[in-house]
XYZ file of C-alpha atoms in Angstrom:
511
model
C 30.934 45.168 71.144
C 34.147 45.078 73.298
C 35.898 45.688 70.178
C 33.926 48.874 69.000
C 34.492 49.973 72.767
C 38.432 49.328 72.608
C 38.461 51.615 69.643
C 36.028 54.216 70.773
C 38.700 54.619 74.098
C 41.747 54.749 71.337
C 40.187 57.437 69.684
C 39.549 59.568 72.181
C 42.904 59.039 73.851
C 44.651 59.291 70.918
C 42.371 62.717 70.284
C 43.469 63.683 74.214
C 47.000 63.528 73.421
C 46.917 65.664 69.976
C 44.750 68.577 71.132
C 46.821 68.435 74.314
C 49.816 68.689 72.197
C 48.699 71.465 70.627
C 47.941 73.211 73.205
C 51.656 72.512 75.041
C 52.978 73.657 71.727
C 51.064 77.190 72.376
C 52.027 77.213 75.783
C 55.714 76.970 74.609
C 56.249 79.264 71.997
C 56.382 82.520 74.403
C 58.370 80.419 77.122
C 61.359 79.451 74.697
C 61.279 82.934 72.863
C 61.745 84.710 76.527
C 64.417 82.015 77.386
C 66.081 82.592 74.080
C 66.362 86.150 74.672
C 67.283 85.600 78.520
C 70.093 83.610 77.624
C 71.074 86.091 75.014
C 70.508 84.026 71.965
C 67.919 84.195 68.695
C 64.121 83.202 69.765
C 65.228 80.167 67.017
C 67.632 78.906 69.482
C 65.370 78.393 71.948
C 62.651 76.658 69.472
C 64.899 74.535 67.833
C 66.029 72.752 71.640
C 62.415 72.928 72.471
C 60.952 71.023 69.182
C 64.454 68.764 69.398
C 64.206 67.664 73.155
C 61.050 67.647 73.243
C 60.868 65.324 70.192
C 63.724 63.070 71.544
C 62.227 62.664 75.229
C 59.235 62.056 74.600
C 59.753 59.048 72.029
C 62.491 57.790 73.803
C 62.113 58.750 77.996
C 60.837 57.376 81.013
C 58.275 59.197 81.552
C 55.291 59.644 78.913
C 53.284 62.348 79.055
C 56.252 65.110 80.381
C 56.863 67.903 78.358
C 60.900 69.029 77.929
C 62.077 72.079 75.870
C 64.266 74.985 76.976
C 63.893 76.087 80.458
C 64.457 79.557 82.435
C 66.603 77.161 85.029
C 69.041 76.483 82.511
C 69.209 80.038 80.632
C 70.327 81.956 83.612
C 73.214 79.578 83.631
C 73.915 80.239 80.016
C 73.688 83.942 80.047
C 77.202 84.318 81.354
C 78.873 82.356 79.120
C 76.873 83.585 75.880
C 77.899 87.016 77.078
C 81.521 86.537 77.497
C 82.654 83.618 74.971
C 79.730 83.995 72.087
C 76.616 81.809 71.236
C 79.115 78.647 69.638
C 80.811 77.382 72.681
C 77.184 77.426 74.129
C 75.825 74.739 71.271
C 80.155 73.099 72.328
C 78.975 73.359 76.307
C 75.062 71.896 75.402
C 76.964 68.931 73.840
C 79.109 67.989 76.907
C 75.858 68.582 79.226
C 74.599 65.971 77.432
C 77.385 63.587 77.586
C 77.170 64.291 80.961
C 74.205 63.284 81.403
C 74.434 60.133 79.387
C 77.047 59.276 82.378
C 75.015 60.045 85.402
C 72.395 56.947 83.078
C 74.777 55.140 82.481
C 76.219 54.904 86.029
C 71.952 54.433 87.046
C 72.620 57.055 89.377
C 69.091 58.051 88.531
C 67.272 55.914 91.441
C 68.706 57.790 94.324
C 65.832 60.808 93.096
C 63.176 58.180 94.845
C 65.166 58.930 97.977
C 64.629 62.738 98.140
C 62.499 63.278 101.089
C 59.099 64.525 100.591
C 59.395 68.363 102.610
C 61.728 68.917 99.783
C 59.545 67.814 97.104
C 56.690 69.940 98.179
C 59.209 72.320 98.671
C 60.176 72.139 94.902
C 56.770 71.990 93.946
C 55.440 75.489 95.734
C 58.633 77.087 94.436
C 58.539 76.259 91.375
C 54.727 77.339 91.041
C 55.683 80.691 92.790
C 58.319 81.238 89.904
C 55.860 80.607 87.601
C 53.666 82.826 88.756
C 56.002 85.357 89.202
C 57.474 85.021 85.210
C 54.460 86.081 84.000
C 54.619 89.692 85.272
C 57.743 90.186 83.021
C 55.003 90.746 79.884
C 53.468 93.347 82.051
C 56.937 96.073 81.018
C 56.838 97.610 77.584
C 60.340 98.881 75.825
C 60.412 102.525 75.111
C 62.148 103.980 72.154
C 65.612 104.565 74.374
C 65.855 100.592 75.492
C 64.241 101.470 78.725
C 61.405 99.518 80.325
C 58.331 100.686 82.513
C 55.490 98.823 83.618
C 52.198 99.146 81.671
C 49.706 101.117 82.706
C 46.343 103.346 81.860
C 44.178 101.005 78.783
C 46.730 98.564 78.115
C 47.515 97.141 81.528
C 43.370 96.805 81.659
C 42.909 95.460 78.383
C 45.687 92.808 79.522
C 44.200 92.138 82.562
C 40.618 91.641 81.364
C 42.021 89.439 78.578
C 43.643 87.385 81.172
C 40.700 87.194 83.132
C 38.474 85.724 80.043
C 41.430 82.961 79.392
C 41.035 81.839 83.213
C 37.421 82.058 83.522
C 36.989 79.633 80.464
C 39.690 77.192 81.255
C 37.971 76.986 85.020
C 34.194 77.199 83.405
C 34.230 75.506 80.228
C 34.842 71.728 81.641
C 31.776 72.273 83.510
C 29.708 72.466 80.249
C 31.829 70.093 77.889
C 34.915 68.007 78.036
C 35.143 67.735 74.274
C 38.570 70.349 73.914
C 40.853 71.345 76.196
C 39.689 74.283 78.406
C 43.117 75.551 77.716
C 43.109 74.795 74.243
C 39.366 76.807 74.202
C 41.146 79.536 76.367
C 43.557 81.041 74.207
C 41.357 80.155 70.666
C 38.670 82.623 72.071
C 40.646 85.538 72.822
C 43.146 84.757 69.756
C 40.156 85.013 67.388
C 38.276 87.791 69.250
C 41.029 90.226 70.116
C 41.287 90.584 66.268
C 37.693 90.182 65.427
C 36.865 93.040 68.051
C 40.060 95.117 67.028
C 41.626 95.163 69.798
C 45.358 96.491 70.743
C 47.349 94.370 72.566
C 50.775 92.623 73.257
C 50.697 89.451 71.181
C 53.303 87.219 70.378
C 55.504 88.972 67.777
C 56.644 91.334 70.174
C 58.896 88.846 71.916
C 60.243 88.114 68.463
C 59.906 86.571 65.070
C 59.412 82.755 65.091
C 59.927 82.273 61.418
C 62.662 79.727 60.014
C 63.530 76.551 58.419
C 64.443 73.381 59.847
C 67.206 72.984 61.919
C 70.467 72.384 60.194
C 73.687 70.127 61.323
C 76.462 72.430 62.718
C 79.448 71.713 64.470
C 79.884 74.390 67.209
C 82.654 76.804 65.903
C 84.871 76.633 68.949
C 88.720 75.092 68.965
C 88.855 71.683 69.842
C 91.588 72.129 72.596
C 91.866 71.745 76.722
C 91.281 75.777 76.611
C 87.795 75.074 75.143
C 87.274 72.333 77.508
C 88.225 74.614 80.495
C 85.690 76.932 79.473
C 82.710 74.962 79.583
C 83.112 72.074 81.452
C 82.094 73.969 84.627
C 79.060 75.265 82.930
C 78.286 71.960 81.279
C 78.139 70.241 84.819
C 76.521 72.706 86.687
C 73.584 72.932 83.318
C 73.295 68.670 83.640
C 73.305 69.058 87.272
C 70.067 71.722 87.227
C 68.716 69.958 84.151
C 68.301 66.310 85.568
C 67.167 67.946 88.930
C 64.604 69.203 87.480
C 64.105 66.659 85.155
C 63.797 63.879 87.499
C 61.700 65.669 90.443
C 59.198 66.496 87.971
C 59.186 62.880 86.805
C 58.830 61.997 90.380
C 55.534 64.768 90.935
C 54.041 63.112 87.486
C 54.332 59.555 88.899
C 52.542 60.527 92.305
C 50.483 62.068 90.730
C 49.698 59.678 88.007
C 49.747 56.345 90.376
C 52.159 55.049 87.815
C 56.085 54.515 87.592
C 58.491 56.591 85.251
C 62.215 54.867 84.640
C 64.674 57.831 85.990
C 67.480 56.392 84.172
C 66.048 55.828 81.214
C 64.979 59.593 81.262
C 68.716 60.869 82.045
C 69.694 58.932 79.180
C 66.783 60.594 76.880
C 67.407 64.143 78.256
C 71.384 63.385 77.723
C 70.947 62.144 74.125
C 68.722 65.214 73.309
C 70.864 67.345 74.706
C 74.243 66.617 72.485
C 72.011 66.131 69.330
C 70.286 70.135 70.160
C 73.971 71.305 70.844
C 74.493 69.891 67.195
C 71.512 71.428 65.976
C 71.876 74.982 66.894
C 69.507 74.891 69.769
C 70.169 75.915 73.552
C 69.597 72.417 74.826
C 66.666 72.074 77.986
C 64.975 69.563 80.487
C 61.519 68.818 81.834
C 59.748 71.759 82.074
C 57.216 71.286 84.987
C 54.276 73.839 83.726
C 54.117 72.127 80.250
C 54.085 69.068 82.075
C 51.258 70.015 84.492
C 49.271 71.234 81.631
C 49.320 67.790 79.943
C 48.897 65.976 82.540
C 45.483 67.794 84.060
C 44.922 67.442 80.139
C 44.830 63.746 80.716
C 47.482 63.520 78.185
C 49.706 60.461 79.517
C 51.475 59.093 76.225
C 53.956 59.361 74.420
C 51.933 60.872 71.420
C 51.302 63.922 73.126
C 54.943 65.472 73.597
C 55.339 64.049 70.415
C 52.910 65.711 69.141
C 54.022 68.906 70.689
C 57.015 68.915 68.535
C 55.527 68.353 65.632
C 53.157 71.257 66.023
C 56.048 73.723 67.551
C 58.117 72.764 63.924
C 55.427 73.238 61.968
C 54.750 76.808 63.570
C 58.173 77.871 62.503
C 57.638 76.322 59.106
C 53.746 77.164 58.254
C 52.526 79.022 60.849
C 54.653 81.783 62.083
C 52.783 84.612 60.552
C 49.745 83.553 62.488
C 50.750 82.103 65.998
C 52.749 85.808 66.601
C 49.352 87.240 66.313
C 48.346 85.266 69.746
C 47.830 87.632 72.378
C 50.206 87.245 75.146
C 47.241 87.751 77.442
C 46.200 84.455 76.991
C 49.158 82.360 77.491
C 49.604 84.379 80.594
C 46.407 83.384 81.697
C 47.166 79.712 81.053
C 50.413 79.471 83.059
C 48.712 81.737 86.032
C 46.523 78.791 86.248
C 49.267 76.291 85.734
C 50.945 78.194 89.070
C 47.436 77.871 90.888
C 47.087 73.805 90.138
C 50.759 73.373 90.517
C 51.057 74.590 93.690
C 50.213 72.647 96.698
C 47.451 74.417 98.710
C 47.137 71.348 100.976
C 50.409 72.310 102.304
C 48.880 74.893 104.284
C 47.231 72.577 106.195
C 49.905 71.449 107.486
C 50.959 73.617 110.159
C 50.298 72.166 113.152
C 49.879 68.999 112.202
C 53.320 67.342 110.831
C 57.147 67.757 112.343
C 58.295 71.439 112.528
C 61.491 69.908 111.019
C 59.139 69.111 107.794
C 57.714 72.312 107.433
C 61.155 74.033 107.674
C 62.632 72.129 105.061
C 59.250 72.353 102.614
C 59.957 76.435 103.356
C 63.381 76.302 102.749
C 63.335 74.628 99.718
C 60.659 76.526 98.054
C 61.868 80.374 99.702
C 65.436 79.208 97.850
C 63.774 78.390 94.602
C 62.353 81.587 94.407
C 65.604 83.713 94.809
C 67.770 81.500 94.123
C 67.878 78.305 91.380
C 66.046 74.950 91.639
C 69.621 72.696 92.213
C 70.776 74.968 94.875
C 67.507 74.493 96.793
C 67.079 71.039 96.042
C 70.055 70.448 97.267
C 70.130 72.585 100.070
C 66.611 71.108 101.077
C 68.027 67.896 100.767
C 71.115 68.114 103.211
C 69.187 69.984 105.821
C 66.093 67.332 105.378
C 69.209 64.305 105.879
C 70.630 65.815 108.567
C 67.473 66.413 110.728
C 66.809 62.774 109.814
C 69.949 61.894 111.278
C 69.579 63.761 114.125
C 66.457 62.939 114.991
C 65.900 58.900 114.035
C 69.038 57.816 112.024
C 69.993 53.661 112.267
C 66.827 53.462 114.970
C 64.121 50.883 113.950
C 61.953 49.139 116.564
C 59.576 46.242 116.469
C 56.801 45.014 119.184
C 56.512 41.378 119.198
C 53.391 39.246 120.575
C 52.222 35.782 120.150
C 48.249 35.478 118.284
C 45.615 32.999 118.234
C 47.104 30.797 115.977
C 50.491 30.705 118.086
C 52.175 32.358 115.084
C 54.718 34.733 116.481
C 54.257 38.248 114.912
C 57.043 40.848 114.739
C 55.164 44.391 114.111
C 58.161 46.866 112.583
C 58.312 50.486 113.122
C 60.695 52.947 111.379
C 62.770 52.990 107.891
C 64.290 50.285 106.868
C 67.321 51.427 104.598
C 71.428 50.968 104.380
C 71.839 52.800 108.111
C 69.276 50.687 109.676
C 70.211 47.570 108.349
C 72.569 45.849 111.545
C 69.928 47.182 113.583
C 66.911 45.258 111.800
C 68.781 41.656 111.582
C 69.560 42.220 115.497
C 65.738 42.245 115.816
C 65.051 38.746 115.242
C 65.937 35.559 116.762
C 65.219 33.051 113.697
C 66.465 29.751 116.360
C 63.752 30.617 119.347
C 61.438 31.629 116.957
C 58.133 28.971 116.143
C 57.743 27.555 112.995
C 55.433 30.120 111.512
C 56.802 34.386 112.164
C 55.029 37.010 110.750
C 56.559 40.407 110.135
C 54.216 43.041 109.341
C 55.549 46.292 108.061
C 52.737 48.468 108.320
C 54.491 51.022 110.309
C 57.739 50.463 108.451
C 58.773 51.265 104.973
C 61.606 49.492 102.987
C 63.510 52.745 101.299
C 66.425 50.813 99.224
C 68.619 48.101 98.105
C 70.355 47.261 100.889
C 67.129 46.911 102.567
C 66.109 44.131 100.170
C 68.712 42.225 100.545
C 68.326 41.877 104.395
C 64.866 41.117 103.960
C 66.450 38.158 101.698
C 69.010 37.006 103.782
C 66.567 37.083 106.607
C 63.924 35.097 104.681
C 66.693 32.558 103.996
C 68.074 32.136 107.988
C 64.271 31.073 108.501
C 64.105 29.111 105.825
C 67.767 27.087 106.181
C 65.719 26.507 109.844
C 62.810 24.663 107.874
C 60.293 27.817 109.239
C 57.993 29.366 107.086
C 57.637 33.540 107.574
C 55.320 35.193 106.386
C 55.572 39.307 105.350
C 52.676 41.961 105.470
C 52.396 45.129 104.047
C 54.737 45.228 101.781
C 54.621 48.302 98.693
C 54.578 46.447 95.007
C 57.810 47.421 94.340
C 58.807 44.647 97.298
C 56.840 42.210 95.497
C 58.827 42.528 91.924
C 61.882 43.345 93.612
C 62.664 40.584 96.439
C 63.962 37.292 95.494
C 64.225 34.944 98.034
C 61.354 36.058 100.049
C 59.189 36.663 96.979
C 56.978 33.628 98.084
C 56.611 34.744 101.384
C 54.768 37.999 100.916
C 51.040 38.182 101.364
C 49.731 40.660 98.915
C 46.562 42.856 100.128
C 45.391 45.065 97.822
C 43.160 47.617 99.685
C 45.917 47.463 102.815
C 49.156 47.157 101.308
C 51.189 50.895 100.862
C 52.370 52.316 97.726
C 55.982 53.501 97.207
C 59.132 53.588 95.186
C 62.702 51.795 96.082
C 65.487 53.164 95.276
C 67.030 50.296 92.903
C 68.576 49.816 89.873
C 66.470 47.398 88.349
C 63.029 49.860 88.544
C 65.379 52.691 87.294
């Protein structure tokens, strides 16, 4: 029986992750066509790095179940260099991104994202849903004869509106009735079959551009191989590996939380890095994590590998089999799946807040997200993330307390308060008096929260000054990242499952 059950939940996940593939795939084809064309390159360009990256990351990442292709962060870097040096040293600069980024892996440089404060992460979160949102409206403008745009108005603007409408009513309605497809998957099969079916005239697909092609072919990026070239795009190439493993790794971060599981950052920069120089090869405009396709599979319950994989697969085989037919999707409804991507996405919680946390945290959270919006993700990230350290530092830098008592048992218990990290470290060891102490301490760190390395290793080195003294100690409340991380005082922590916290370190070895 257990075994008929075991295969029963296979199935299904393993039908969870294809039809959410599909749907990703979908969900993409508009996205990298209007990247393409924003970075002034063929709608190709941008599907071959999407199918490529996406392939790459998702068989090879840290993070299963995120979705990477080529992102609007990235092409309004690329624009300017397209437009004044041509479309091959892009595929030359694409290839040193990813080099680049194969570095920052290598280094493991990737842990230090599971110290970017949480303001900013929210922050990144509402900003990125607001740009979203915002994206959308761009299908709204039609091109007259002349080149010029004007919004749509009159039958079209209401026939795009109502078919918008439909897509979000049945992706919010239909999991109500049955769970057996993807609402969004449902979505944009209803109004792709009945827009036809009912003749009706609207923007589909094919107006962005033709997807048809064959598969992508080796090329090496025309461009001479000489310290001009270099000069060119080795600013562009750091400031596109810069935005993309930003992005990359906050999204990974979002997925994890919320997830309740553990991507590997570094393993991820590697992934993205490796995709990157094989897409620059490939005549494709290179990309990142792309946090709406990611949001999509996740609420899909798409968490594995198979999924993005799967998403690949499908996106090739559009430009292969299925061009003729997946230009004849209405834009309407892949509009109405990312306006609900921007709804979900977005943090509506955070609205609560007012009042209630540190008007330093709220400033940053606005910050971050207000510079997202007009500006680019890495500038407000890091922005966000300067402002967010130095309020930190102004307001509780290097200060940790503890309030000490003696219980029943005559067990002397140390109760720490504060952050326990690199700054904080002289501070923490001055706390305790291992020599006056009894032969049984307890440190509970309930109020306290171990943030990295450093802060490990004085936990060890404290754990052995009581231990050289023939004392046992005893720790409390410890996240399980403590547990798989600390050495010496490994033995010493007692584990409570309902009581115990639950976040990341900052360390090489979870990376």
């Amino acid at each position: 029986m257990s075994t008929i059950n075991l295969k029963a939940v296979n199935l299904q996940e393993i039908k969870t992750n294809l039809l959410s593939g599909l749907t990703v795939a979908l969900a993409m084809v508009p996205e990298a066509i209007a990247f393409a064309l924003i970075a002034h390159v063929s709608p190709l360009t941008g599907l071959y790095a999407a199918v490529i990256v996406a392939f790459i990351t998702s068989t090879f990442g840290g993070r299963p179940g995120m979705i990477s292709g080529a992102t609007g962060a990235l092409a309004v870097v690329m624009v300017a260099l397209v437009v004044q040096h041509g479309v091959e040293y892009l595929f030359a600069t694409v290839v040193l991104m990813g080099m680049l980024q194969m570095l920052f892996a290598v280094a493991k440089l990737g842990k230090f994202i599971r110290m970017v404060p949480h303001p900013v992460m929210l922050g990144f979160v509402n900003g990125l849903a607001i740009v979203i949102f915002l994206a959308q409206f761009g299908h709204f403008k039609t091109v007259a004869a002349d080149g010029t745009t004007a919004w749509m108005s009159g039958e079209p603007l209401f026939i795009m509106a109502a078919l918008i409408a439909l897509t979000v009513a049945i992706i919010y309605l239909l999991p109500r009735i049955t769970k057996a497809i993807p609402s969004t998957l449902a979505a944009i099969m209803v109004v792709s079959f009945g827009v036809p079916f009912l003749g009706i005239d609207t923007k589909t697909v094919g107006d962005l551009g033709s997807i048809a092609g064959g598969l992508p072919s080796f090329h090496l990026p025309a461009v001479p191989f000489n310290v001009e070239t270099f000069r060119i795009i080795f600013p562009y190439a750091l400031i596109l590996a810069a935005i993309g493993l930003i992005e990359t790794l906050l999204t990974l971060n979002l997925i994890d939380d919320m997830t309740d599981t553990r991507g590997k950052p570094n393993r991820e920069s590697l992934a993205q890095g490796v995709a990157n120089v094989v897409t620059g090869f490939f005549g494709g405009m290179g990309g990142c994590a792309m946090i709406g396709q990611s949001m999509i599979n996740v609420n899909n319950g798409a968490l594995k590998r198979l999924s993005g994989i799967a998403t690949a697969i499908f996106l090739l085989s559009f430009i292969l089999f299925a061009s003729h037919w997946i230009e004849m999707i209405p834009l309407a409804a892949l509009i109405g799946v990312m306006f609900v991507v921007a709804e979900k996405t977005f943090e509506w919680g955070s609205f609560r807040l007012f009042g209630k946390v540190p008007k330093s945290d709220l400033f940053v959270a606005l910050l971050v997200t207000v510079t997202t919006v007009i500006t680019d993700l890495a500038v407000a990230v890091i922005v966000g993330v300067i402002v967010a350290a130095l309020v930190f530092a102004w307001e509780h830098a290097k200060q940790i307390s503890v309030n000490t008592f003696v219980d029943e048992k005559g067990w002397k218990v140390y109760e720490l308060q504060g952050s326990l990290f690199f700054a904080s470290i002289s501070a923490f060891q001055n706390l305790f008096s291992p020599i006056n102490d009894p032969d049984e301490v307890v440190i509970d760190f309930r109020n306290a929260r171990v943030a990295d390395h450093s802060a490990l290793v004085a936990i060890d080195t404290l754990a052995v000054r009581y231990h050289s003294l023939g004392k046992k100690l005893h720790l409390k409340h410890l996240s399980q990242d403590c547990l798989e991380l600390l050495e010496n005082a490994k033995g010493m922590i007692e584990v409570n499952v309902m009581e115990d916290p639950k976040y990341h370190i900052a360390d090489n070895k979870l990376g």
